Amino acid sequence: MAKEDISFHGCRETPVFIFFKDARSIFKMDELGLEIMRIALPAALALTADPIASLVDTAFIGQIGPVELAAVGVSIALFNQVSRIAIFPLVSITTSFVAEEDTITKVIPESEDCESLENELSLDNENKMLIPENDSDKTPSKSELLANSFEVANIKHEKRHIPSASSALIIGGILGIIQAAFLISAAKPLLNFMGVKSDSPMLFPAQEYLTLRSLGAPAVLLSLAMQGVFRGFKDTKTPLYATVAGDLTNIILDPIFMFVFHLGVRGAAIAHVLSQYLISLILFWRLAEQVALLPPSPKYLQFGRFLKNGFLLLMRVIAVTFCVTLAASMAARRGPTQMAAFQVCLQVWLATSLLADGLAVAGQVINHSVQLLCQNPQEMQPTARSAVEG
């Protein structure tokens, strides 16, 4: 009997059992589950919005002809390869750094109701400073407490000083300008490397599209860097709204530029560039309302920290994106028809493959918050506390 107990106990400690023992908690809608859903769902929708808009672009361009569709497919694959190498490490690092700094700067815990706020105001030393010294012996009235609560609320709504946000915008802007200059100046050699030779009918439309699309590189990198900042704030709704607004603008402008003004693939590139700058303006406007983007001194910027950690992610990003770029190059060498078919399939795959990344964003943000807050349990929010206790 003892041997059976020992074998059963050993079985319960196997990695397989440990993996499945809390499987029933997956669908448990507790505070942590609701918080993950609140962050992950808008993030997933924002990530899939751009591939869906690109799929609509593909449908419009396909109306012109298979050669143009194949040319745009090669250009998009090349543009995305360079963009992801430049920005995806920056986005991931920005989310982590901003989540860390934002958690540290939250000195005033959020009150759950007016009664708890009044109790904090009557007991907390910082809030007592709001009461004049000559009335210190008197018990503050309810109106005074409420007035003080409004002052505290104003303090809480002041712009936050997040050095990582400023660093991310500067690095993103510089990388965007470098990317635009690189792609414009080396468009033809890069397309030749991708399999679009000088005698290919795809060369001229591909070079034309890539050159115009590259003008939007600064906006693309800046918008992605700002999305990383908002994710660090656990705000995935603002990037979603901005992305949807930009993609709808792109979808509306596509047929106007392509068929009304007869610009062809140039019209598709111009519409996409304008939509990217619209997304950047919306995100910058919303971010400037919450964060002081100009640091007190350049020493507060963290370029070294960004570059050191970003380099560690660079090899992974290159490996992931190189496979898609290599596949696009092989399809382009087969001819316009094969490349056009590859472009359609690629956009359909991208539109459905990014849904899981929303959960990755939620896990990344909550993990950093929990790691910092567990060092100060008295300031831990309910969601973070339930995550630690779980």
Coordinates of C-alpha atoms in Angstrom, one line a residue:
M1 CA 0.0 0.0 0.0
A2 CA 2.9 2.3 0.8
K3 CA 4.4 1.6 -2.6
E4 CA 1.2 2.6 -4.3
D5 CA 1.0 5.8 -2.4
I6 CA 4.6 6.6 -3.3
S7 CA 4.1 5.9 -6.9
F8 CA 0.8 7.9 -7.0
H9 CA 2.5 10.8 -5.2
G10 CA 5.4 10.7 -7.7
C11 CA 2.9 10.7 -10.6
R12 CA 1.3 13.8 -9.2
E13 CA 4.6 15.6 -9.3
T14 CA 5.4 14.9 -12.9
P15 CA 5.6 17.9 -15.3
V16 CA 2.6 16.6 -17.3
F17 CA 0.4 16.6 -14.2
I18 CA 1.7 20.0 -13.1
F19 CA 0.8 21.4 -16.5
F20 CA -2.8 20.1 -16.5
K21 CA -3.7 20.3 -12.8
D22 CA -5.0 24.0 -13.0
A23 CA -6.5 23.6 -16.5
R24 CA -10.0 24.2 -15.1
S25 CA -8.9 27.7 -14.2
I26 CA -8.4 28.7 -17.8
F27 CA -12.1 29.7 -18.2
K28 CA -12.4 31.1 -14.7
M29 CA -13.6 34.7 -15.0
D30 CA -11.9 36.1 -11.9
E31 CA -10.3 39.5 -11.5
L32 CA -7.1 38.4 -13.2
G33 CA -9.0 36.7 -16.1
L34 CA -11.0 39.9 -16.7
E35 CA -7.9 42.0 -16.6
I36 CA -6.2 39.7 -19.2
M37 CA -9.3 39.9 -21.4
R38 CA -9.4 43.7 -21.1
I39 CA -5.8 44.0 -22.3
A40 CA -5.6 41.1 -24.7
L41 CA -8.8 41.5 -26.7
P42 CA -8.2 45.1 -28.0
A43 CA -4.5 44.3 -28.5
A44 CA -5.4 41.3 -30.7
L45 CA -7.9 43.3 -32.7
A46 CA -5.4 46.1 -33.3
L47 CA -2.8 43.5 -34.4
T48 CA -5.2 42.0 -36.9
A49 CA -6.6 45.3 -38.2
D50 CA -3.6 46.1 -40.3
P51 CA -3.4 42.7 -42.0
I52 CA -7.1 42.9 -42.8
A53 CA -6.5 46.4 -44.3
S54 CA -3.6 45.0 -46.3
L55 CA -5.9 42.2 -47.5
V56 CA -8.4 44.8 -48.7
D57 CA -5.4 46.6 -50.5
T58 CA -4.6 43.3 -52.1
A59 CA -8.1 42.9 -53.4
F60 CA -8.1 46.4 -54.9
I61 CA -4.6 46.0 -56.5
G62 CA -5.7 42.6 -57.8
Q63 CA -8.3 44.4 -59.9
I64 CA -5.4 46.1 -61.9
G65 CA -3.7 42.9 -62.8
P66 CA -1.6 40.0 -61.6
V67 CA 1.7 41.7 -62.5
E68 CA 0.9 44.7 -60.3
L69 CA -0.3 42.4 -57.5
A70 CA 2.9 40.4 -57.6
A71 CA 5.0 43.5 -57.7
V72 CA 3.3 45.0 -54.6
G73 CA 3.7 41.6 -52.8
V74 CA 7.4 41.6 -53.3
S75 CA 7.7 45.3 -52.1
I76 CA 5.5 44.7 -49.0
A77 CA 7.6 41.6 -48.1
L78 CA 10.8 43.6 -48.4
F79 CA 9.4 46.6 -46.5
N80 CA 8.0 44.4 -43.7
Q81 CA 11.4 42.6 -43.3
V82 CA 13.3 45.8 -42.7
S83 CA 10.5 47.3 -40.5
R84 CA 10.3 44.4 -38.2
I85 CA 14.0 44.1 -37.8
A86 CA 14.1 47.8 -36.8
I87 CA 11.0 48.1 -34.6
F88 CA 9.8 44.8 -33.1
P89 CA 12.6 44.6 -30.5
L90 CA 11.9 48.3 -29.7
V91 CA 8.2 47.7 -29.2
S92 CA 8.7 44.8 -26.8
I93 CA 11.4 46.6 -24.8
T94 CA 9.3 49.8 -24.7
T95 CA 6.3 47.9 -23.3
S96 CA 8.4 46.3 -20.5
F97 CA 10.3 49.5 -19.6
V98 CA 7.1 51.6 -19.6
A99 CA 5.2 49.1 -17.5
E100 CA 8.0 49.0 -15.0
E101 CA 8.4 52.8 -14.7
D102 CA 4.6 53.4 -14.6
T103 CA 4.2 50.9 -11.8
I104 CA 7.0 52.6 -9.8
T105 CA 5.6 56.1 -10.3
K106 CA 2.1 55.1 -9.0
V107 CA 2.5 56.4 -5.4
I108 CA -1.1 57.1 -4.8
P109 CA -3.2 54.0 -4.8
E110 CA -6.6 54.1 -6.5
S111 CA -9.6 54.2 -4.1
E112 CA -12.5 51.9 -4.8
D113 CA -15.2 54.2 -3.5
C114 CA -15.8 57.6 -1.9
E115 CA -15.9 56.3 1.6
S116 CA -12.4 54.7 1.4
L117 CA -11.1 57.9 -0.2
E118 CA -12.4 59.9 2.7
N119 CA -10.8 57.6 5.2
E120 CA -7.5 57.8 3.4
L121 CA -7.7 61.6 3.3
S122 CA -8.3 61.8 7.1
L123 CA -5.4 59.4 7.9
D124 CA -2.7 59.8 5.3
N125 CA 0.0 62.3 6.1
E126 CA 0.3 63.5 2.5
N127 CA -3.4 64.4 2.4
K128 CA -3.2 66.1 5.9
M129 CA -0.9 68.6 4.4
L130 CA -3.8 69.8 2.3
I131 CA -5.6 71.1 5.4
P132 CA -4.5 74.5 6.7
E133 CA -2.3 74.5 9.9
N134 CA -4.6 76.8 11.9
D135 CA -7.4 74.3 11.6
S136 CA -5.3 71.3 12.5
D137 CA -7.1 70.8 15.8
K138 CA -10.5 70.7 14.2
T139 CA -12.1 67.6 12.7
P140 CA -12.3 68.2 8.9
S141 CA -15.8 68.4 7.6
K142 CA -17.1 66.2 4.8
S143 CA -17.0 69.1 2.3
E144 CA -13.3 69.7 3.1
L145 CA -12.5 66.1 2.6
L146 CA -14.3 66.1 -0.8
A147 CA -12.5 69.2 -1.8
N148 CA -9.2 67.6 -0.8
S149 CA -10.2 64.5 -2.9
F150 CA -10.5 66.7 -6.0
E151 CA -7.1 68.1 -5.4
V152 CA -5.7 64.6 -5.1
A153 CA -7.6 63.6 -8.3
N154 CA -5.9 66.6 -10.1
I155 CA -2.5 65.4 -8.8
K156 CA -3.2 61.9 -10.2
H157 CA -4.1 63.3 -13.6
E158 CA -0.9 65.3 -14.0
K159 CA 1.3 64.2 -16.9
R160 CA 3.5 61.3 -16.0
H161 CA 7.3 61.4 -16.4
I162 CA 8.2 58.2 -18.2
P163 CA 11.8 58.4 -19.6
S164 CA 11.3 55.2 -21.7
A165 CA 8.5 56.8 -23.7
S166 CA 10.7 59.7 -24.8
S167 CA 13.6 57.3 -25.6
A168 CA 11.3 55.1 -27.6
L169 CA 10.0 58.0 -29.7
I170 CA 13.4 59.4 -30.5
I171 CA 14.8 55.9 -31.4
G172 CA 11.8 55.1 -33.5
G173 CA 12.0 58.4 -35.4
I174 CA 15.7 58.0 -36.1
L175 CA 15.2 54.4 -37.2
G176 CA 12.3 55.4 -39.4
I177 CA 14.3 58.1 -41.2
I178 CA 17.2 55.6 -41.7
Q179 CA 14.9 53.0 -43.1
A180 CA 13.2 55.4 -45.5
A181 CA 16.6 56.6 -46.8
F182 CA 17.9 53.0 -47.1
L183 CA 14.9 51.6 -49.0
I184 CA 14.5 54.6 -51.4
S185 CA 18.2 54.7 -52.3
A186 CA 18.6 50.9 -52.6
A187 CA 15.2 49.9 -54.0
K188 CA 16.3 48.5 -57.3
P189 CA 19.2 46.4 -55.9
L190 CA 17.0 45.0 -53.1
L191 CA 14.3 44.0 -55.6
N192 CA 16.9 42.3 -57.7
F193 CA 18.1 40.4 -54.7
M194 CA 14.4 39.4 -54.1
G195 CA 14.3 37.9 -57.6
V196 CA 12.8 40.7 -59.5
K197 CA 15.4 41.1 -62.3
S198 CA 15.8 44.0 -64.7
D199 CA 13.8 42.3 -67.5
S200 CA 10.9 41.4 -65.2
P201 CA 7.6 43.2 -65.8
M202 CA 7.3 43.5 -62.0
L203 CA 10.4 45.7 -61.6
F204 CA 8.9 49.1 -62.4
P205 CA 5.6 48.9 -60.4
A206 CA 7.5 47.2 -57.5
Q207 CA 10.2 49.9 -57.4
E208 CA 7.5 52.6 -57.7
Y209 CA 5.4 51.2 -54.8
L210 CA 8.4 50.5 -52.6
T211 CA 9.8 54.1 -53.0
L212 CA 6.5 55.7 -52.2
R213 CA 5.7 53.3 -49.4
S214 CA 9.1 54.0 -47.8
L215 CA 8.1 57.6 -47.2
G216 CA 5.8 56.4 -44.5
A217 CA 8.5 54.5 -42.7
P218 CA 9.0 57.2 -40.0
A219 CA 5.3 57.1 -39.3
V220 CA 5.2 53.3 -39.1
L221 CA 8.0 53.1 -36.6
L222 CA 6.8 56.0 -34.5
S223 CA 3.3 54.6 -34.3
L224 CA 4.5 51.1 -33.3
A225 CA 6.8 52.7 -30.7
M226 CA 3.8 54.6 -29.3
Q227 CA 1.7 51.5 -29.3
G228 CA 4.4 49.9 -27.1
V229 CA 4.1 52.8 -24.7
F230 CA 0.3 52.5 -24.4
R231 CA 0.7 48.7 -23.9
G232 CA 3.0 49.5 -21.0
F233 CA 0.1 51.6 -19.5
K234 CA -2.2 48.6 -20.0
D235 CA -4.1 50.7 -22.5
T236 CA -4.7 48.7 -25.6
K237 CA -7.9 50.5 -26.6
T238 CA -6.2 53.7 -27.8
P239 CA -4.0 51.9 -30.3
L240 CA -7.0 49.9 -31.5
Y241 CA -9.0 53.1 -32.1
A242 CA -6.1 54.8 -33.9
T243 CA -5.4 51.7 -36.0
V244 CA -9.0 51.3 -37.1
A245 CA -9.3 55.0 -38.0
G246 CA -6.1 54.8 -40.1
D247 CA -7.1 51.5 -41.8
L248 CA -10.6 52.8 -42.6
T249 CA -8.9 55.9 -44.1
N250 CA -6.7 53.7 -46.2
I251 CA -9.6 51.6 -47.4
I252 CA -11.5 54.7 -48.4
L253 CA -8.6 56.4 -50.2
D254 CA -7.5 53.2 -52.1
P255 CA -10.2 53.2 -54.8
I256 CA -10.2 57.0 -55.0
F257 CA -6.5 57.2 -55.8
M258 CA -6.3 54.0 -57.8
F259 CA -9.3 54.2 -60.0
V260 CA -10.7 57.8 -59.8
F261 CA -7.2 59.5 -60.2
H262 CA -5.8 56.5 -62.2
L263 CA -2.7 56.3 -60.1
G264 CA -2.6 52.5 -60.0
V265 CA -0.1 51.1 -57.5
R266 CA 1.1 54.6 -56.7
G267 CA -2.3 55.4 -55.4
A268 CA -2.3 52.4 -53.1
A269 CA 1.1 53.4 -51.7
I270 CA 0.0 57.1 -51.2
A271 CA -3.2 56.0 -49.4
H272 CA -1.2 53.7 -47.1
V273 CA 1.3 56.4 -46.3
L274 CA -1.4 58.9 -45.4
S275 CA -3.1 56.4 -43.2
Q276 CA 0.1 55.7 -41.3
Y277 CA 0.7 59.3 -40.6
L278 CA -2.9 59.7 -39.4
I279 CA -2.4 56.8 -36.9
S280 CA 0.8 58.4 -35.7
L281 CA -0.9 61.8 -35.2
I282 CA -3.7 60.3 -33.2
L283 CA -1.4 58.3 -31.0
F284 CA 0.9 61.2 -30.5
W285 CA -2.0 63.5 -29.5
R286 CA -3.3 61.0 -27.0
L287 CA 0.2 60.3 -25.6
A288 CA 1.1 64.0 -25.2
E289 CA -2.0 64.4 -23.0
Q290 CA -0.8 61.8 -20.5
V291 CA 3.0 61.9 -20.6
A292 CA 5.6 64.6 -20.5
L293 CA 7.5 63.8 -23.7
L294 CA 10.3 66.3 -23.2
P295 CA 12.6 65.0 -20.4
P296 CA 14.1 67.5 -18.0
S297 CA 17.6 66.6 -19.2
P298 CA 19.1 64.3 -21.8
K299 CA 20.6 62.2 -19.1
Y300 CA 17.2 60.8 -18.3
L301 CA 17.0 59.1 -21.7
Q302 CA 17.9 55.5 -21.7
F303 CA 19.4 54.8 -25.1
G304 CA 22.1 52.4 -23.8
R305 CA 19.5 50.3 -22.0
F306 CA 17.3 50.1 -25.1
L307 CA 20.1 49.2 -27.4
K308 CA 21.6 46.6 -25.1
N309 CA 18.3 44.7 -24.6
G310 CA 17.1 45.3 -28.2
F311 CA 20.1 43.6 -29.6
L312 CA 19.2 40.4 -27.7
L313 CA 15.9 40.2 -29.5
L314 CA 17.3 41.2 -32.9
M315 CA 18.4 37.7 -33.9
R316 CA 15.0 36.2 -33.0
V317 CA 13.2 38.7 -35.1
I318 CA 15.5 38.2 -38.1
A319 CA 15.0 34.5 -37.9
V320 CA 11.2 34.8 -37.9
T321 CA 10.9 37.4 -40.7
F322 CA 13.6 35.9 -42.8
C323 CA 11.5 32.8 -43.5
V324 CA 8.6 34.9 -44.9
T325 CA 11.0 37.0 -47.0
L326 CA 12.8 34.0 -48.4
A327 CA 9.5 32.5 -49.3
A328 CA 8.5 35.7 -51.1
S329 CA 11.8 35.7 -52.9
M330 CA 11.3 32.1 -54.1
A331 CA 7.8 32.9 -55.3
A332 CA 9.0 36.0 -57.2
R333 CA 11.5 33.9 -59.1
R334 CA 8.8 31.7 -60.3
G335 CA 6.9 34.5 -62.0
P336 CA 4.1 37.1 -61.5
T337 CA 1.3 34.6 -61.3
Q338 CA 3.0 32.5 -58.5
M339 CA 4.0 35.7 -56.7
A340 CA 0.4 37.1 -56.9
A341 CA -1.0 33.8 -55.4
F342 CA 1.6 33.9 -52.7
Q343 CA 0.7 37.5 -51.8
V344 CA -3.0 36.6 -51.4
C345 CA -2.3 33.6 -49.2
L346 CA 0.2 35.5 -47.1
Q347 CA -2.2 38.3 -46.3
V348 CA -4.9 35.8 -45.3
W349 CA -2.4 34.0 -43.1
L350 CA -1.3 37.2 -41.4
A351 CA -4.8 38.3 -40.7
T352 CA -5.5 35.2 -38.6
S353 CA -2.1 34.4 -37.1
L354 CA -1.7 37.4 -34.9
L355 CA -4.6 36.7 -32.6
A356 CA -2.5 35.0 -30.0
D357 CA -0.1 38.0 -29.7
G358 CA -2.8 39.8 -27.7
L359 CA -2.4 37.3 -24.9
A360 CA 1.4 37.8 -25.1
V361 CA 0.9 41.6 -24.6
A362 CA -1.3 41.1 -21.6
G363 CA 1.1 38.6 -20.0
Q364 CA 4.1 40.8 -20.6
V365 CA 2.5 43.9 -19.0
I366 CA 0.9 42.1 -16.0
N367 CA 4.1 40.1 -15.3
H368 CA 6.2 43.3 -15.0
S369 CA 3.6 45.0 -12.8
V370 CA 3.3 41.9 -10.5
Q371 CA 7.1 41.6 -10.1
L372 CA 7.4 45.2 -8.9
L373 CA 4.2 45.4 -6.8
C374 CA 5.0 42.1 -5.0
Q375 CA 7.9 44.0 -3.4
N376 CA 5.3 46.4 -1.8
P377 CA 2.2 44.3 -1.0
Q378 CA 0.5 47.3 0.7
E379 CA 0.3 49.1 -2.6
M380 CA -0.8 46.1 -4.6
Q381 CA -3.9 46.5 -6.7
P382 CA -6.6 43.7 -6.5
T383 CA -5.6 42.3 -10.0
A384 CA -2.0 42.0 -9.2
R385 CA -2.7 40.6 -5.7
S386 CA -4.9 37.8 -7.1
A387 CA -2.1 37.0 -9.7
V388 CA 0.5 36.7 -6.9
E389 CA -1.8 34.7 -4.6
G390 CA -2.8 32.4 -7.6

